Amino acid sequence: MKPAFLLDVALHCFTLEIAQGKWEAEGVPPTISKEEHLDALRRIVNLHWLPLLQLHEFYTINVDALVDVFHQKVIDLGAPTSAPLPDKPL
């Protein structure tokens, strides 16, 4: 939910800035009435706002760190046996 919230906040801020005329020089006037305005809006979102949010970081893992955690869990459980696994979560 955090990525969706961040995107929502960014789009809200962008909307406020558009209403104040801060993006007119980039082709987005306070009143959007032409297809060119939408094209400029899309370009600004893709090139300015989305990179600022770094949403990809929410969907990326550190493989080395995760392997280290897994390795430590294996060590903590000890050598394999024929006994059932413990009920405690890994």
C-alpha positions as CSV (number, residue, x, y, z in Angstrom):
1,M,0.0,0.0,0.0
2,K,2.9,2.4,0.6
3,P,3.8,2.7,-3.2
4,A,0.2,3.5,-4.0
5,F,0.1,6.1,-1.2
6,L,3.3,7.7,-2.4
7,L,2.0,7.8,-6.0
8,D,-1.3,9.3,-4.8
9,V,0.5,12.0,-2.8
10,A,2.8,12.8,-5.8
11,L,-0.1,13.1,-8.2
12,H,-1.9,15.4,-5.7
13,C,1.1,17.6,-5.4
14,F,1.5,17.7,-9.2
15,T,-2.2,18.7,-9.5
16,L,-1.7,21.5,-7.1
17,E,1.4,22.7,-8.9
18,I,-0.5,22.6,-12.2
19,A,-3.3,24.6,-10.8
20,Q,-0.8,27.2,-9.6
21,G,0.6,27.4,-13.2
22,K,4.1,26.1,-12.2
23,W,4.2,23.7,-15.2
24,E,3.0,26.1,-17.9
25,A,6.5,26.5,-19.3
26,E,6.6,22.7,-19.8
27,G,3.3,22.7,-21.7
28,V,0.8,22.0,-19.0
29,P,-1.4,25.0,-18.3
30,P,-3.8,25.3,-15.3
31,T,-6.7,24.4,-17.6
32,I,-6.0,21.2,-19.6
33,S,-8.0,21.4,-22.7
34,K,-5.9,19.9,-25.5
35,E,-4.3,16.6,-26.3
36,E,-0.9,18.3,-26.3
37,H,-1.5,19.2,-22.7
38,L,-2.1,15.5,-21.9
39,D,1.1,14.5,-23.8
40,A,3.1,17.0,-21.8
41,L,1.5,15.9,-18.6
42,R,2.4,12.2,-19.4
43,R,6.0,13.2,-20.2
44,I,6.4,15.1,-16.9
45,V,4.9,12.3,-14.9
46,N,7.2,9.7,-16.6
47,L,10.4,11.9,-16.6
48,H,10.0,13.9,-13.4
49,W,7.6,12.5,-10.8
50,L,8.0,8.7,-11.2
51,P,11.9,8.8,-10.9
52,L,11.6,10.9,-7.8
53,L,9.4,8.2,-6.1
54,Q,11.8,5.3,-6.8
55,L,8.9,2.8,-6.7
56,H,11.1,0.0,-8.0
57,E,12.8,-0.1,-4.6
58,F,9.6,-1.5,-3.1
59,Y,9.8,-4.5,-5.5
60,T,13.6,-5.2,-5.3
61,I,15.3,-7.5,-2.8
62,N,18.9,-7.8,-1.7
63,V,19.6,-11.3,-2.8
64,D,22.9,-11.6,-0.9
65,A,21.3,-10.4,2.3
66,L,18.4,-12.8,1.9
67,V,20.8,-15.8,1.2
68,D,22.8,-14.8,4.3
69,V,19.6,-14.9,6.4
70,F,18.6,-18.2,4.9
71,H,22.1,-19.6,5.6
72,Q,21.9,-18.5,9.2
73,K,18.5,-20.1,9.7
74,V,19.9,-23.4,8.3
75,I,22.8,-23.2,10.7
76,D,20.5,-22.4,13.7
77,L,18.3,-25.4,13.0
78,G,21.3,-27.8,12.9
79,A,21.9,-30.9,10.9
80,P,19.0,-32.5,9.1
81,T,17.2,-35.3,11.0
82,S,14.3,-37.6,10.3
83,A,12.3,-35.8,13.1
84,P,9.5,-33.5,12.1
85,L,10.2,-29.9,11.7
86,P,9.7,-27.6,14.7
87,D,6.4,-25.7,14.9
88,K,8.2,-22.4,15.3
89,P,8.3,-20.1,12.3
90,L,11.6,-19.7,10.4
